[in-house]
Coordinates of C-alpha atoms and ligand atoms in Angstrom, one line a residue:
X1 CA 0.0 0.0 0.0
X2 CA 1.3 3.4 -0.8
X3 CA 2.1 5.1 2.3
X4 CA 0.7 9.4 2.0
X5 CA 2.8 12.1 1.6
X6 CA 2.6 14.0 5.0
X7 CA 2.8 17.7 4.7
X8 CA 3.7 19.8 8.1
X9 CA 1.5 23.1 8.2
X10 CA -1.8 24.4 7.2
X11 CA -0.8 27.3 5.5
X12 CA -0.4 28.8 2.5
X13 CA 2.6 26.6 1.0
X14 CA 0.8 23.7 2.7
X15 CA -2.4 23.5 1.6
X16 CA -1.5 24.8 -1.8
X17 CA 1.0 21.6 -2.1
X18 CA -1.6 19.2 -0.8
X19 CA -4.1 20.9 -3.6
X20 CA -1.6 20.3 -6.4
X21 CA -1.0 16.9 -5.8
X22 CA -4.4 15.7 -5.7
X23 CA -5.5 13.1 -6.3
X24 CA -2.7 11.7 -4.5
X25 CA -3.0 11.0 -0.8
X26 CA -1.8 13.4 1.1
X27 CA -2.0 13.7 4.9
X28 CA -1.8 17.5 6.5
X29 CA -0.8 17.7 10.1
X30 CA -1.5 20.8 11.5
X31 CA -0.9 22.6 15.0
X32 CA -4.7 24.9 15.0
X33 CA -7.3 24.2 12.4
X34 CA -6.2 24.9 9.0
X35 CA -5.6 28.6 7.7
X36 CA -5.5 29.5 11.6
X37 CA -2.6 30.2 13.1
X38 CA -0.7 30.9 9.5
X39 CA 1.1 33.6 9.2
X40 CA -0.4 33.9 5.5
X41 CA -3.9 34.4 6.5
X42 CA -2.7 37.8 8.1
X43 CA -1.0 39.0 5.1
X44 CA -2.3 42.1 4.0
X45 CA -0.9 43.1 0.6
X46 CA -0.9 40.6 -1.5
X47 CA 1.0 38.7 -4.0
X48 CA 3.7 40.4 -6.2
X49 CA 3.0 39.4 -9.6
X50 CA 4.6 40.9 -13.2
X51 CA 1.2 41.2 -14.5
X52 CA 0.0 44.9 -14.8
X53 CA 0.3 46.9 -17.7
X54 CA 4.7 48.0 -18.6
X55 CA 5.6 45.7 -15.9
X56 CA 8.3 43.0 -17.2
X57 CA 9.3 39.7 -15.1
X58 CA 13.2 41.5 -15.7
X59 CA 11.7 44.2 -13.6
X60 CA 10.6 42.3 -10.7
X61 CA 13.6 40.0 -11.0
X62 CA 15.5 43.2 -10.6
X63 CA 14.1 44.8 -7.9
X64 CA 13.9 41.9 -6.0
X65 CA 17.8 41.5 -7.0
X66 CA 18.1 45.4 -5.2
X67 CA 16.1 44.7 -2.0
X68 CA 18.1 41.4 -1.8
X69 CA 21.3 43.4 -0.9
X70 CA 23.7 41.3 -3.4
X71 CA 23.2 37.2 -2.4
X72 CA 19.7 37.1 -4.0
X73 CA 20.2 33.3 -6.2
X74 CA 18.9 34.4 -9.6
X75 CA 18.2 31.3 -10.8
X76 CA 15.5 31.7 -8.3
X77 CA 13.9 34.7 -8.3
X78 CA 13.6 34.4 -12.0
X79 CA 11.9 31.0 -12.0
X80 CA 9.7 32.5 -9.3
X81 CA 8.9 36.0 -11.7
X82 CA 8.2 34.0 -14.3
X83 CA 5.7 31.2 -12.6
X84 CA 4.0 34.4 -10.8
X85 CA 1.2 34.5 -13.0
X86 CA -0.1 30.4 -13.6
X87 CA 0.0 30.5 -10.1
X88 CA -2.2 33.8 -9.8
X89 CA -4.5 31.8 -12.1
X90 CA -4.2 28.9 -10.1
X91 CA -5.6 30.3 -7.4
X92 CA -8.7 32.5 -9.3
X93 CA -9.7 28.7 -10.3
X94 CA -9.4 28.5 -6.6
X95 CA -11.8 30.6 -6.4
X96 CA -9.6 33.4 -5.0
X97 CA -11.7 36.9 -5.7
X98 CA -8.4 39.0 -6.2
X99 CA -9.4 42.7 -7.2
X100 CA -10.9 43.9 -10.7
X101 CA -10.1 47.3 -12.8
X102 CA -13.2 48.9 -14.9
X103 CA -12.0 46.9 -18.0
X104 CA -12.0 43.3 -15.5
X105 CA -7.8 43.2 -15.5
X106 CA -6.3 42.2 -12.4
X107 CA -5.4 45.2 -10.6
X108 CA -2.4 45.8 -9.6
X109 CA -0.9 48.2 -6.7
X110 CA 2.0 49.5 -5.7
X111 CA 4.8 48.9 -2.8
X112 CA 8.1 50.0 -1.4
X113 CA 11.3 49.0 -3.7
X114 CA 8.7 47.9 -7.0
X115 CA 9.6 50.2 -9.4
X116 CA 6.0 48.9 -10.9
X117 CA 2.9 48.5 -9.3
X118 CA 2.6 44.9 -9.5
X119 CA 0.8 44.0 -6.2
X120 CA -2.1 41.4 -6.6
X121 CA -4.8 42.6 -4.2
X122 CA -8.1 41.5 -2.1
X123 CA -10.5 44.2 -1.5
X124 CA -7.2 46.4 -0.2
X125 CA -5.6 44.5 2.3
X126 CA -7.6 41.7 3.0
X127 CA -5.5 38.9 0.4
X128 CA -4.4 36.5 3.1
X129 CA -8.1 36.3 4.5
X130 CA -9.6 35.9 1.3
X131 CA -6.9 33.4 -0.2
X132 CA -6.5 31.0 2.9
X133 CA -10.6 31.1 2.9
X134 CA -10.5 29.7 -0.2
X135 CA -7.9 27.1 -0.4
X136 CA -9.5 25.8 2.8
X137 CA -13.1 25.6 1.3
X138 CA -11.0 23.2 -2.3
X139 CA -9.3 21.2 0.5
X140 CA -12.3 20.4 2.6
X141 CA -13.8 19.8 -1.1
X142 CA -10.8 17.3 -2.1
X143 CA -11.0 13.5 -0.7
X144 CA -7.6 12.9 -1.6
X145 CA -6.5 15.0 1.6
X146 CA -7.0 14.2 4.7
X147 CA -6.2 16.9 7.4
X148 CA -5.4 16.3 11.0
X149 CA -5.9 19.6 13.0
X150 CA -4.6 19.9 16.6
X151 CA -1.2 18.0 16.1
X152 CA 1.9 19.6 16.7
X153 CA 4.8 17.8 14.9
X154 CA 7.9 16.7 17.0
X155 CA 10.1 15.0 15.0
X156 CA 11.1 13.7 11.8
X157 CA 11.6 10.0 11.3
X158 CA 14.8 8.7 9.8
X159 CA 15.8 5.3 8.1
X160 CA 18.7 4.6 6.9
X161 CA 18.9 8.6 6.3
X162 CA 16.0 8.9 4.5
X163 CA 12.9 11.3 6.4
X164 CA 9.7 8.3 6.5
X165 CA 7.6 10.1 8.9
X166 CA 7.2 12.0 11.5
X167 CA 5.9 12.2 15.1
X168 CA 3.1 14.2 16.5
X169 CA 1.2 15.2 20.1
X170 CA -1.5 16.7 20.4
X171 CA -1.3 20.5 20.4
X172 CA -3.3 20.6 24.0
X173 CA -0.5 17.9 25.4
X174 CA -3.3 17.1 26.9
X175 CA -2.9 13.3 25.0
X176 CA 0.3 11.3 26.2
X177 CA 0.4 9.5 22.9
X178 CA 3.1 10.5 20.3
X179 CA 1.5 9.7 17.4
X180 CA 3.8 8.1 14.4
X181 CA 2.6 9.0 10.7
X182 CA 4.5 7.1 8.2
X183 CA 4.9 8.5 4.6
X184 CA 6.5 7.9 1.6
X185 CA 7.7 11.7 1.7
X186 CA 7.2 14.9 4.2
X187 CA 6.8 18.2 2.9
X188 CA 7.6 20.8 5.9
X189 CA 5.1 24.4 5.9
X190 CA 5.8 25.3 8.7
X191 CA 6.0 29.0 8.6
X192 CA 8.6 31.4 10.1
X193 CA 10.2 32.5 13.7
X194 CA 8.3 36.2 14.4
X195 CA 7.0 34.4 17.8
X196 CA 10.8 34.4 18.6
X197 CA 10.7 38.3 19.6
X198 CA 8.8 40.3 21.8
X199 CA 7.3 42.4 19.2
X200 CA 5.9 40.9 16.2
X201 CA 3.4 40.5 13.5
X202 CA 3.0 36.7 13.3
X203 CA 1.2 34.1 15.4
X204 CA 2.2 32.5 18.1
X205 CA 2.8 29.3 15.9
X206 CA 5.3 31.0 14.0
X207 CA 8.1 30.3 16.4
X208 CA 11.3 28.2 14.5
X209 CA 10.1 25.0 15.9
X210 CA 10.0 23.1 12.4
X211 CA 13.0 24.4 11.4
X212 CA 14.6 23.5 14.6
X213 CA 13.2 20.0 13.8
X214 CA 14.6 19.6 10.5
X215 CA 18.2 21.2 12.1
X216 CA 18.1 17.9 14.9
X217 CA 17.2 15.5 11.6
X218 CA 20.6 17.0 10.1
X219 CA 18.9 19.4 7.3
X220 CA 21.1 21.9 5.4
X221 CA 20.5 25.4 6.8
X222 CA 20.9 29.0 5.0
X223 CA 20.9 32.4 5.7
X224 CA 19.1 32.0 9.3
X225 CA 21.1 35.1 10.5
X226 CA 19.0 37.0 8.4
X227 CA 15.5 38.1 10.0
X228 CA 12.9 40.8 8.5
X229 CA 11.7 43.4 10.8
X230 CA 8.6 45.3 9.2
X231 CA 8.7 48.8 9.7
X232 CA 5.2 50.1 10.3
X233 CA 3.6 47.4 13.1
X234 CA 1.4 49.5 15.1
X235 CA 2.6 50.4 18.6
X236 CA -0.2 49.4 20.6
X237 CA 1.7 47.2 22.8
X238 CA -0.5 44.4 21.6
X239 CA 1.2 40.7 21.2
X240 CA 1.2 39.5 18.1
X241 CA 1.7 43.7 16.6
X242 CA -1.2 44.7 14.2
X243 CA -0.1 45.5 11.0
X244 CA -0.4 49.0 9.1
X245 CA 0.4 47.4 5.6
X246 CA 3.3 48.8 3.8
X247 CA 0.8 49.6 0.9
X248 CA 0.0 52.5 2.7
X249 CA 3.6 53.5 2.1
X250 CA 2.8 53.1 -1.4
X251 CA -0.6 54.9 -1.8
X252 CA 1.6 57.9 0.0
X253 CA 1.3 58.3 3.8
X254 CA 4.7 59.7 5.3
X255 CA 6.2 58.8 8.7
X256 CA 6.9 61.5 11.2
X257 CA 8.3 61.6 14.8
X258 CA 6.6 63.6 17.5
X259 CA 9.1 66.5 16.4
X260 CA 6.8 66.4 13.2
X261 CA 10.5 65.8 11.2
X262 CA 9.8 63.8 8.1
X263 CA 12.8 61.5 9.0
X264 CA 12.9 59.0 6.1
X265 CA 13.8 62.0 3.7
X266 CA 17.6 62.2 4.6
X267 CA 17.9 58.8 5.6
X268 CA 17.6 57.3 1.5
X269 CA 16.3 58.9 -1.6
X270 CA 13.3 56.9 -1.8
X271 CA 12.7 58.1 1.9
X272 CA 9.4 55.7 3.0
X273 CA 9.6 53.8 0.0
X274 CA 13.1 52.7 0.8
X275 CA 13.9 49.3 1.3
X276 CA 12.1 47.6 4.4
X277 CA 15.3 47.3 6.4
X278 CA 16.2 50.5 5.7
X279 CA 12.5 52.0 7.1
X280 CA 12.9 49.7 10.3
X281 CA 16.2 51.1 11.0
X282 CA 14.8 54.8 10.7
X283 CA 11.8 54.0 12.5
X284 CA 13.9 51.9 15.1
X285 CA 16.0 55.3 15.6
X286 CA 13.3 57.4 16.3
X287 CA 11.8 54.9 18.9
X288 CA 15.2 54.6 20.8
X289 CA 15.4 58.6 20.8
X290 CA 12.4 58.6 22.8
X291 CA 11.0 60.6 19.3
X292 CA 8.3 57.5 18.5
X293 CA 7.4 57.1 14.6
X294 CA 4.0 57.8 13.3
X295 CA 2.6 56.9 9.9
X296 CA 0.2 59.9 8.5
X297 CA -2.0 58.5 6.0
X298 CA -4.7 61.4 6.5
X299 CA -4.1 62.9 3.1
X300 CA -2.7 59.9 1.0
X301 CA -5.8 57.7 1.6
X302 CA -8.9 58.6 0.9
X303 CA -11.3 56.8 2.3
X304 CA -9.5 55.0 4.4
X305 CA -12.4 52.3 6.0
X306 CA -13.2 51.1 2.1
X307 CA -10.0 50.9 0.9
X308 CA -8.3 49.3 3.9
X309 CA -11.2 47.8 6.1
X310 CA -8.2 45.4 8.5
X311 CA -5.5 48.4 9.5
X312 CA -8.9 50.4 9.8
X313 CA -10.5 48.0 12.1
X314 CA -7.0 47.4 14.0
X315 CA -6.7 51.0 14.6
X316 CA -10.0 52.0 15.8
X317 CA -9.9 48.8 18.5
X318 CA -7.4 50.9 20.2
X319 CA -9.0 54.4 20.0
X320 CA -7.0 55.5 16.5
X321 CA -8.9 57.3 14.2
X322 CA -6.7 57.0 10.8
X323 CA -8.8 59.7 8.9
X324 CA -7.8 62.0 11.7
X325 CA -5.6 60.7 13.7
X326 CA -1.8 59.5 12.9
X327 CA -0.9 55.8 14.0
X328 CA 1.8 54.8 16.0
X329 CA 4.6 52.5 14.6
X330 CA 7.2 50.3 15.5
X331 CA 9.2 47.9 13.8
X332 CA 8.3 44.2 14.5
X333 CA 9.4 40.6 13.2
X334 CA 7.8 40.0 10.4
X335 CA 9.9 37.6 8.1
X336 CA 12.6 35.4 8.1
X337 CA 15.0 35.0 5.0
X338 CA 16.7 32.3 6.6
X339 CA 15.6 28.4 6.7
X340 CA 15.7 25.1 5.3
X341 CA 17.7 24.9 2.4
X342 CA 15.8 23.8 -0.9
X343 CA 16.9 23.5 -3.7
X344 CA 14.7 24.7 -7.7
X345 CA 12.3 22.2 -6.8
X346 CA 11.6 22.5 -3.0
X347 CA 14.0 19.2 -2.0
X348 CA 15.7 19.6 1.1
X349 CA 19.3 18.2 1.6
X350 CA 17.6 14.7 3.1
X351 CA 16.4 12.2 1.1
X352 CA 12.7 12.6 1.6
X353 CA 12.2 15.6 3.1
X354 CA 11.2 18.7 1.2
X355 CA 9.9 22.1 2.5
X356 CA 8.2 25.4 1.1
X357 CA 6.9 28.5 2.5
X358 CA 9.0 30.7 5.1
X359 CA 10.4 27.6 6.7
X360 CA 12.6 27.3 3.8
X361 CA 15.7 29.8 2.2
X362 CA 14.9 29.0 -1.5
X363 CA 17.9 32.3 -1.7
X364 CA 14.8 34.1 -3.4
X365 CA 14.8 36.8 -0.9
X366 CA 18.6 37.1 -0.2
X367 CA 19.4 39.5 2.9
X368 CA 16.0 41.3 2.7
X369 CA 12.7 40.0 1.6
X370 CA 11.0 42.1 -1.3
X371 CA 7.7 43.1 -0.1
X372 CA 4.9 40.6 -1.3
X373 CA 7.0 38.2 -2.3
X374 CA 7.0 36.0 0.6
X375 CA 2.9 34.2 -0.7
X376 CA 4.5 34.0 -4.2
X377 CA 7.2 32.4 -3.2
X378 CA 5.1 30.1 -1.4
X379 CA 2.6 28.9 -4.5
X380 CA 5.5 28.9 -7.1
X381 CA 7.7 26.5 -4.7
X382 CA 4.7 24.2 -3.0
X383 CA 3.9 23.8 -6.9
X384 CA 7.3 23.1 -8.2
X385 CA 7.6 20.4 -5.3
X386 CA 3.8 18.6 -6.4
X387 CA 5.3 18.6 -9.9
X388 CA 8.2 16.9 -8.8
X389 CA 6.1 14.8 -6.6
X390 CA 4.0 13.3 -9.0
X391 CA 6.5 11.5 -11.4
X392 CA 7.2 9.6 -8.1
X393 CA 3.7 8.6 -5.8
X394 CA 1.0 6.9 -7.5
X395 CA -2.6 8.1 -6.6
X396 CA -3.4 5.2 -4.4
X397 CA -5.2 6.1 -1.0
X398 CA -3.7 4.7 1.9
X399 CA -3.6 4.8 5.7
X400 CA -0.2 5.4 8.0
X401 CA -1.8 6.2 11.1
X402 CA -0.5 4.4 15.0
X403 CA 0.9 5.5 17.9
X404 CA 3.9 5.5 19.9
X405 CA 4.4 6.3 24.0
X406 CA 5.4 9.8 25.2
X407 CA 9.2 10.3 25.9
X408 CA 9.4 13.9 27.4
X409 CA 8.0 15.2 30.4
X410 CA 6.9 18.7 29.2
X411 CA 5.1 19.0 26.2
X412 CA 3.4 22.2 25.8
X413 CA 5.5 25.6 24.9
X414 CA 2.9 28.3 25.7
X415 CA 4.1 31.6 24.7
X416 CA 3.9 33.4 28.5
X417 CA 5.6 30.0 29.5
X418 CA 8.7 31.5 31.1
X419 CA 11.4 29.9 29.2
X420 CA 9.4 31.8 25.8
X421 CA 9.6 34.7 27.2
X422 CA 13.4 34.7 28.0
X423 CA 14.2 33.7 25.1
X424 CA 11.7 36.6 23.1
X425 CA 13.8 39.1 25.3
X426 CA 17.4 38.6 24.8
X427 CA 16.3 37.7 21.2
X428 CA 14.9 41.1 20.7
X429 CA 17.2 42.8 23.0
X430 CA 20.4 41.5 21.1
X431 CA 19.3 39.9 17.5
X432 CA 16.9 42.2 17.0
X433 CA 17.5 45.3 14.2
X434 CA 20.7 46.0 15.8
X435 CA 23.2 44.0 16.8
X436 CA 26.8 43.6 18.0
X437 CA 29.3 40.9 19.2
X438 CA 29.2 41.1 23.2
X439 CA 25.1 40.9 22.9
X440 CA 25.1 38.6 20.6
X441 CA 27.5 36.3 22.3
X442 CA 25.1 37.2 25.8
X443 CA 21.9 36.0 23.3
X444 CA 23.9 32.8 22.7
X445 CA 24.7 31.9 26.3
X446 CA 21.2 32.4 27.4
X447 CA 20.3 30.3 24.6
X448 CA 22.4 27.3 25.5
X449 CA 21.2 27.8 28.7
X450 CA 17.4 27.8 28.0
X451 CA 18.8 24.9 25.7
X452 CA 20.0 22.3 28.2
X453 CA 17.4 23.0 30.7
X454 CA 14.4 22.1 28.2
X455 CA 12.8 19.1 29.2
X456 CA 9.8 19.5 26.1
X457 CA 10.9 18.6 22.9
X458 CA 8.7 21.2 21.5
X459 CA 10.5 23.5 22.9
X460 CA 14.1 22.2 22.0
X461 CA 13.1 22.5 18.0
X462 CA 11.9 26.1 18.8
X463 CA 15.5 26.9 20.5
X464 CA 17.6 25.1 18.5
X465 CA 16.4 28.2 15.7
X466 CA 17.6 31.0 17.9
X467 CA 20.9 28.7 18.3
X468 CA 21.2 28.6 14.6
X469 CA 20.3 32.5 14.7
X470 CA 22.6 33.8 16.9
X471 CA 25.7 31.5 15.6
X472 CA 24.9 32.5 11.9
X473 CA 24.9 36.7 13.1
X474 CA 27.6 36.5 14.9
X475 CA 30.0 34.5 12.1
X476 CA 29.4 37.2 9.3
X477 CA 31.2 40.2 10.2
X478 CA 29.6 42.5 8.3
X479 CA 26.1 44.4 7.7
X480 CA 23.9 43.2 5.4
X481 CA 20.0 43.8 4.6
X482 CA 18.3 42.3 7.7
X483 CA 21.7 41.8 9.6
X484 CA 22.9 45.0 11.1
X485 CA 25.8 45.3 13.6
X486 CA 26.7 48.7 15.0
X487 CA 30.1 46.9 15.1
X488 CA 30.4 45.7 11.3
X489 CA 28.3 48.9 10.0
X490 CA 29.5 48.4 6.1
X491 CA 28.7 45.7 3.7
X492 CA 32.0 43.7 3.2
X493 CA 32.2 42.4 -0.6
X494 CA 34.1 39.2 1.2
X495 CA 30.9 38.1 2.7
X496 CA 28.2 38.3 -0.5
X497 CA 27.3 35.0 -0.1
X498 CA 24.6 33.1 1.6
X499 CA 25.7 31.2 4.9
X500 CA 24.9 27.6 4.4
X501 CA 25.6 25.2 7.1
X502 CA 24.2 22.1 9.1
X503 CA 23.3 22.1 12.8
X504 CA 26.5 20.1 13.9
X505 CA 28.8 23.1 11.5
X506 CA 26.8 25.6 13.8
X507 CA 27.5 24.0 17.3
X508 CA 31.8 23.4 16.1
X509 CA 32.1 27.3 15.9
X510 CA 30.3 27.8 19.5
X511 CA 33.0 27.3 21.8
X512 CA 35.3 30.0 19.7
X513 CA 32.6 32.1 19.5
X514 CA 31.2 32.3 23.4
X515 CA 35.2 31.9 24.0
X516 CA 36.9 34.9 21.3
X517 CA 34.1 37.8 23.4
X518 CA 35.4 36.4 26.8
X519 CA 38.6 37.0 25.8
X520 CA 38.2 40.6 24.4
Ligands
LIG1 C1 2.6 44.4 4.2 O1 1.4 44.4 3.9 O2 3.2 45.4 4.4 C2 3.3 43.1 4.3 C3 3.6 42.6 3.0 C4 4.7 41.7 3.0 O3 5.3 41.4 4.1 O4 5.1 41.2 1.9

């Protein structure tokens, strides 16, 4: 009997995957019910796309290229520009209701570092909501898929170096069982590491653990010292951050501090429309100085509650009145470059195991992330991995379900549990926008720390990420995109290249690392 193919997430790169390889079998493991808890049913934009009118894949290629600060794989992004618009089709078969022009195009809007409006919309900035609503209404629609809500995925299971499984609790812990699903492959969805830092604009879910899961199996790692902050999160000391979508940036609105100084303007000559790790830094600045950062849309948008009904609703929860009022910002974690290393067709460095979505560093996004590229990513590489999926698993139906005993004591990671929230501190406090060796090194001492004492192996995935964090920042000795140190400020041409290395490469540089601060 043909054993499934287990996918790990129900988000967007998930449930996409699972839809394109119907009618295969396909089991989908996931930690809240599916299109909760993803980061992509939150996104606001959209999906960048080369589709409106001037626009060229070359151009999206290139800007992507830019905001990539230099180790962008080109290969790629260009692969990705070009697959942008099936997979735009794919999902208006869907049944995706992206937004219309008079003449019924697609229409297109515009974001920082485009140099084309090429944004791919839901009624303004409601494109996660409306996408993850309807990829879960075609999987609940699709018998080859059978979806597990309420597991939380442990482990991978090896043989003979080959990924066969994996091992799952329930997300309550309230079950002792560890539940075994065999299958003949495991695609990881697991989504990104914002829940990592105090302030950030992704759910609690999102906090490393899968990729600290795939690190333990041995998995090929890249670029995990590089982690997106999003400029404009609203600073309502709410945890996750709401987010004031950068397309408000793009329709206009201009950030002040409480001096009423239009900072951005000498900081870059795109001023807000700079690059998104650019804007955090500014904004970052300001909030240091004790100046705050406030976004004023008042003039730019024009009527504000139609055109972007979620920022509008997050805003007037706490009192803000956007027409009148401007909001307060703050930079928050928003993406993560870094990941499981994939290669053109989403296979991972273990026989087996593949991975899509944020989980994984295609090298698509380089240093910094281009805005809106993160769901295309996710379609164009869940695809490419069904595609090469398919020439392998037969469509036969099949069963892989037992279980195992428990072997931890702990097995729920809450986020107030108080081992999270040391770790969210020193990770914002010292791998946060800025960073330098002797906090870094700090970071990675409390991290061993919080390391050894876990007794949960949920939370030993979810710390083995910041381990991999906090080696990767402090080995490049320079600044680059989303990895600033006020101690390396400059780009060194010596380091534009991606950082690829394996858990056990990680831990051999520790002791010189914790060691080399000591000594200086
Ligand atoms: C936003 O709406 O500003 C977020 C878009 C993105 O992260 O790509």
């Amino acid at each position: 009997m043909t054993k499934p193919i287990v996918i790990i997430g129900g988000g967007l790169a998930g449930l996409f995957c699972a839809l394109k390889l119907a009618p295969r079998a396909v089991t989908v493991l996931a930690a809240a019910p599916i299109g909760v808890g993803a980061s992509s049913t939150w996104a606001q934009a959209g999906i960048a796309a080369a589709v409106g009118p001037g626009d060229t894949i070359d151009s999206h290629v290139n800007d992507t290229i830019i905001a990539g600060d230099g180790i962008v794989d080109e290969k790629i992004i260009r692969t990705m520009a070009t697959e942008a618009s099936d997979r735009i089709h794919d999902l208006l078969e869907y049944g995706v209701p992206f937004d219309r022009d008079l003449e019924g195009k697609l229409a297109v809007s515009r974001e920082a570092a485009h140099s084309e409006s090429r944004i791919v919309r839901v009624k303004g900035d409601m494109a996660g909501r409306a996408i993850m609503q309807a990829l879960v209404k075609t999987v609940e629609q699709t018998p080859s898929i059978r979806v597990l809500e309420g597991y939380v995925v442990e482990q991978l299971m090896l043989e003979d170096g080959r990924v066969v499984g994996v091992a799952a609790r329930s997300e309550a812990g309230a079950s002792e069982e560890l539940h075994y699903v065999e299958g003949s492959n495991v695609v990881m969805a697991t989504g990104g590491v914002g829940h990592l830092y105090e302030v950030t604009t992704n759910p609690t879910e999102a906090r490393g653990g899968g990729i600290g899961m795939a690190a333990r199996a041995g998995a090929r790692l890249a670029d995990m010292e590089f982690v997106q902050f999003h400029p404009t999160a609203i600073n309502v000391g709410k945890d996750p951050a709401p987010l004031a979508t950068e397309a408000l940036r793009g329709h206009g609105a201009t950030l002040h501090n409480s001096a009423g100084e239009r900072f951005m303007v000498p900081l870059h000559k795109d001023a807000e429309l700079a690059p998104r790790d650019v804007v955090a830094r500014g904004i970052f600045a300001e909030v240091k100085a004790g100046r705050g950062a406030f976004l004023d849309c008042r003039t730019a948008v024009h009527d504000f509650a139609a055109e972007f009904p979620t920022v509008y609703s997050y805003c007037k929860d706490y009192g803000i009145d956007p027409v009148t009022d401007m909001i307060p910002v703050i930079p928050a974690a928003h993406y993560f470059m870094g990941g499981i290393w994939t290669d053109i067709n989403g296979r991972s460095s273990i026989p087996g195991f593949w991975a899509c979505g944020e989980c994984t560093s295609t090298g698509a996004h380089g240093a910094n992330r281009l805005a809106s590229n993160s769901l295309l990513e996710a379609v164009v590489f869940s695809a490419r991995i069904a595609d090469a999926l398919k020439t392998e698993i037969s469509a036969e139906p099949s069963n892989g379900w037992s279980k195992g005993s428990i072997e931890t004591d702990e097995h729920t990671i809450n986020a107030d549990h108080p081992n999270m929230t040391r770790l969210r501190k020193v990770m914002s406090k010292h791998l946060g926008v800025l960073r330098d060796e002797a906090g870094m090194s700090e970071a990675l001492r409390t991290i061993l720390e919080l390391e050894e004492q876990s007794h949960s192996q949920r939370f030993t995935n979810v710390v083995t990420t910041a381990k991999l964090i906090a080696v990767s920042a402090l080995n490049r000795l320079e600044s680059r995109g989303g990895h600033a140190r006020t101690d390396y400020p400059d780009e060194d041409p010596a380091w534009k290249r991606r950082t690829l290395l394996t858990l056990a490469q990680a831990e051999a540089t520790i002791p010189d690392l914790i060691n080399e601060h000591a000594e200086n």
